Structures are given as structure tokens and as C-alpha cells.
Amino acid sequence: MMQVGIFTGYFPYALEETAKKIRALDFNTVQLDMHFKDVDVSAGQITRDKCVRIRETFRDHNLPISCISGYTNIIHPDKAERERRVGYLKEIIRHAQYLGSPYVISETGTFNTE
């Protein structure tokens, strides 16, 4: 059976509510965005326990995480900003195993900051 999923970033809710809404729409997998109203997984705040909670919440709703979004501008012209963004991407990659997917997707970014 072909799996059809959706990007969780389209659902700006708490974790449990996000999973419920996606399942109610009959999707059966998700591309995980690292933003939820009730779970802080911003830079420096990602933990194994939070990742397991996220993974298990989606699994409880029969929504495996197919991949994790790591979209950011990794070639930002400002060196400090670029290092901050790459650091967060690396943090997501380090924790991907606890989220249940080996895939972290990103893009090159742009030198244009506008």
C-alpha cells in the first residue's frame, strides 16, 4: 500500500492535537517539523526524552515519522548566523534516531537574506 503523508508544520498546534488532526484527515505518515506549541525543541532544547515523546505520540496515532525537516539556510552570508543554523541542523541530525527516522531533509539555502 502506498503511504501518503503530510508536513506537520501545516498544523500549528500542541503535539497531541497535531497528531489527532493529521490522523483524522486519513494521512498515514508525517514529515516532521520541529515546532509544537507545547514541546520546546528549539536549538539547544532537543532531548532524547522529548524526541521519544514526539515519536510515540505519532506512533500512537499510527503515524510513523518518515523524515525530519531540517530546512534552514546553511550558506547564510553572516558567519555567526550560518554557524547557528548549521549547529541546529546538526542537533536535529544527532537526535533523529530517537524520533524514529534516519532521514533529515534540508536544502542548500541562499546568499540572499531578503
mmCIF file of C-alpha atoms in Angstrom:
data_model
loop_
_atom_site.group_PDB
_atom_site.id
_atom_site.type_symbol
_atom_site.label_atom_id
_atom_site.label_comp_id
_atom_site.label_asym_id
_atom_site.label_seq_id
_atom_site.Cartn_x
_atom_site.Cartn_y
_atom_site.Cartn_z
ATOM 1 C CA MET A 1 0.000 0.000 0.000
ATOM 2 C CA MET A 2 1.274 3.435 -0.884
ATOM 3 C CA GLN A 3 1.817 5.691 2.120
ATOM 4 C CA VAL A 4 0.575 9.277 1.924
ATOM 5 C CA GLY A 5 1.865 11.768 4.447
ATOM 6 C CA ILE A 6 1.875 15.460 5.237
ATOM 7 C CA PHE A 7 4.203 18.074 6.705
ATOM 8 C CA THR A 8 3.372 18.646 10.381
ATOM 9 C CA GLY A 9 4.320 22.313 10.048
ATOM 10 C CA TYR A 10 0.905 22.934 8.482
ATOM 11 C CA PHE A 11 -0.627 22.158 11.883
ATOM 12 C CA PRO A 12 0.352 24.890 14.396
ATOM 13 C CA TYR A 13 -0.955 23.092 17.484
ATOM 14 C CA ALA A 14 0.191 21.152 20.507
ATOM 15 C CA LEU A 15 1.764 17.757 19.801
ATOM 16 C CA GLU A 16 -1.222 15.533 20.609
ATOM 17 C CA GLU A 17 -3.670 17.790 18.779
ATOM 18 C CA THR A 18 -1.406 17.835 15.714
ATOM 19 C CA ALA A 19 -1.295 14.032 15.585
ATOM 20 C CA LYS A 20 -5.077 13.746 16.054
ATOM 21 C CA LYS A 21 -5.845 16.260 13.297
ATOM 22 C CA ILE A 22 -3.470 14.606 10.825
ATOM 23 C CA ARG A 23 -4.864 11.138 11.531
ATOM 24 C CA ALA A 24 -8.435 12.438 11.184
ATOM 25 C CA LEU A 25 -7.518 13.546 7.654
ATOM 26 C CA ASP A 26 -6.534 9.929 6.849
ATOM 27 C CA PHE A 27 -2.831 10.540 6.329
ATOM 28 C CA ASN A 28 -0.642 7.636 7.406
ATOM 29 C CA THR A 29 2.837 9.117 7.798
ATOM 30 C CA VAL A 30 4.364 12.524 8.542
ATOM 31 C CA GLN A 31 7.264 14.719 7.572
ATOM 32 C CA LEU A 32 8.146 16.091 10.997
ATOM 33 C CA ASP A 33 8.545 19.816 11.590
ATOM 34 C CA MET A 34 10.292 20.519 14.902
ATOM 35 C CA HIS A 35 7.710 23.014 16.191
ATOM 36 C CA PHE A 36 4.866 22.323 18.603
ATOM 37 C CA LYS A 37 3.073 24.719 20.939
ATOM 38 C CA ASP A 38 3.698 22.522 23.977
ATOM 39 C CA VAL A 39 7.128 20.969 23.318
ATOM 40 C CA ASP A 40 10.228 23.159 23.081
ATOM 41 C CA VAL A 41 12.583 21.561 20.576
ATOM 42 C CA SER A 42 14.307 24.763 19.550
ATOM 43 C CA ALA A 43 18.106 24.974 19.304
ATOM 44 C CA GLY A 44 19.708 23.698 22.489
ATOM 45 C CA GLN A 45 16.425 22.291 23.808
ATOM 46 C CA ILE A 46 16.219 18.958 21.986
ATOM 47 C CA THR A 47 16.499 15.960 24.306
ATOM 48 C CA ARG A 48 16.186 12.228 23.863
ATOM 49 C CA ASP A 49 13.104 12.182 26.119
ATOM 50 C CA LYS A 50 11.342 14.884 24.097
ATOM 51 C CA CYS A 51 12.137 13.057 20.876
ATOM 52 C CA VAL A 52 10.778 9.775 22.226
ATOM 53 C CA ARG A 53 7.612 11.576 23.374
ATOM 54 C CA ILE A 54 7.144 13.053 19.884
ATOM 55 C CA ARG A 55 7.835 9.724 18.162
ATOM 56 C CA GLU A 56 5.490 7.783 20.432
ATOM 57 C CA THR A 57 2.688 10.344 20.118
ATOM 58 C CA PHE A 58 2.700 9.986 16.345
ATOM 59 C CA ARG A 59 3.031 6.198 16.561
ATOM 60 C CA ASP A 60 0.066 6.069 18.956
ATOM 61 C CA HIS A 61 -1.944 7.598 16.113
ATOM 62 C CA ASN A 62 -0.483 5.197 13.509
ATOM 63 C CA LEU A 63 1.593 7.998 12.008
ATOM 64 C CA PRO A 64 5.234 6.966 11.672
ATOM 65 C CA ILE A 65 7.725 9.760 11.061
ATOM 66 C CA SER A 66 9.079 9.229 7.544
ATOM 67 C CA CYS A 67 11.578 12.097 7.713
ATOM 68 C CA ILE A 68 12.503 15.134 9.794
ATOM 69 C CA SER A 69 12.612 18.659 8.431
ATOM 70 C CA GLY A 70 15.914 20.414 8.881
ATOM 71 C CA TYR A 71 15.218 23.233 6.447
ATOM 72 C CA THR A 72 17.414 26.237 7.075
ATOM 73 C CA ASN A 73 19.805 28.468 5.199
ATOM 74 C CA ILE A 74 23.129 26.666 5.689
ATOM 75 C CA ILE A 75 25.040 29.119 3.467
ATOM 76 C CA HIS A 76 23.809 32.322 5.128
ATOM 77 C CA PRO A 77 26.349 35.088 4.377
ATOM 78 C CA ASP A 78 26.676 36.096 8.044
ATOM 79 C CA LYS A 79 29.151 33.632 9.574
ATOM 80 C CA ALA A 80 27.666 33.684 13.082
ATOM 81 C CA GLU A 81 24.141 33.157 11.749
ATOM 82 C CA ARG A 82 25.345 30.381 9.441
ATOM 83 C CA GLU A 83 27.095 28.629 12.349
ATOM 84 C CA ARG A 84 23.948 28.922 14.491
ATOM 85 C CA ARG A 85 21.806 27.387 11.746
ATOM 86 C CA VAL A 86 24.247 24.585 10.941
ATOM 87 C CA GLY A 87 24.559 23.871 14.671
ATOM 88 C CA TYR A 88 20.796 23.424 14.984
ATOM 89 C CA LEU A 89 20.723 21.179 11.916
ATOM 90 C CA LYS A 90 23.467 19.011 13.455
ATOM 91 C CA GLU A 91 21.485 18.857 16.698
ATOM 92 C CA ILE A 92 18.451 17.587 14.779
ATOM 93 C CA ILE A 93 20.615 15.007 12.972
ATOM 94 C CA ARG A 94 22.072 13.766 16.288
ATOM 95 C CA HIS A 95 18.561 13.210 17.666
ATOM 96 C CA ALA A 96 16.938 11.752 14.527
ATOM 97 C CA GLN A 97 17.354 8.180 15.761
ATOM 98 C CA TYR A 98 15.156 8.960 18.787
ATOM 99 C CA LEU A 99 12.470 10.427 16.534
ATOM 100 C CA GLY A 100 12.315 7.151 14.621
ATOM 101 C CA SER A 101 13.651 8.179 11.225
ATOM 102 C CA PRO A 102 17.175 8.132 9.813
ATOM 103 C CA TYR A 103 16.240 10.833 7.303
ATOM 104 C CA VAL A 104 16.765 14.544 7.939
ATOM 105 C CA ILE A 105 15.953 16.679 4.931
ATOM 106 C CA SER A 106 17.410 20.099 4.251
ATOM 107 C CA GLU A 107 18.363 22.431 1.446
ATOM 108 C CA THR A 108 21.366 24.497 0.490
ATOM 109 C CA GLY A 109 19.901 27.899 1.246
ATOM 110 C CA THR A 110 20.907 31.155 -0.408
ATOM 111 C CA PHE A 111 23.285 34.072 -0.052
ATOM 112 C CA ASN A 112 20.272 36.367 -0.471
ATOM 113 C CA THR A 113 18.995 37.296 3.004
ATOM 114 C CA GLU A 114 15.817 39.023 1.796
#
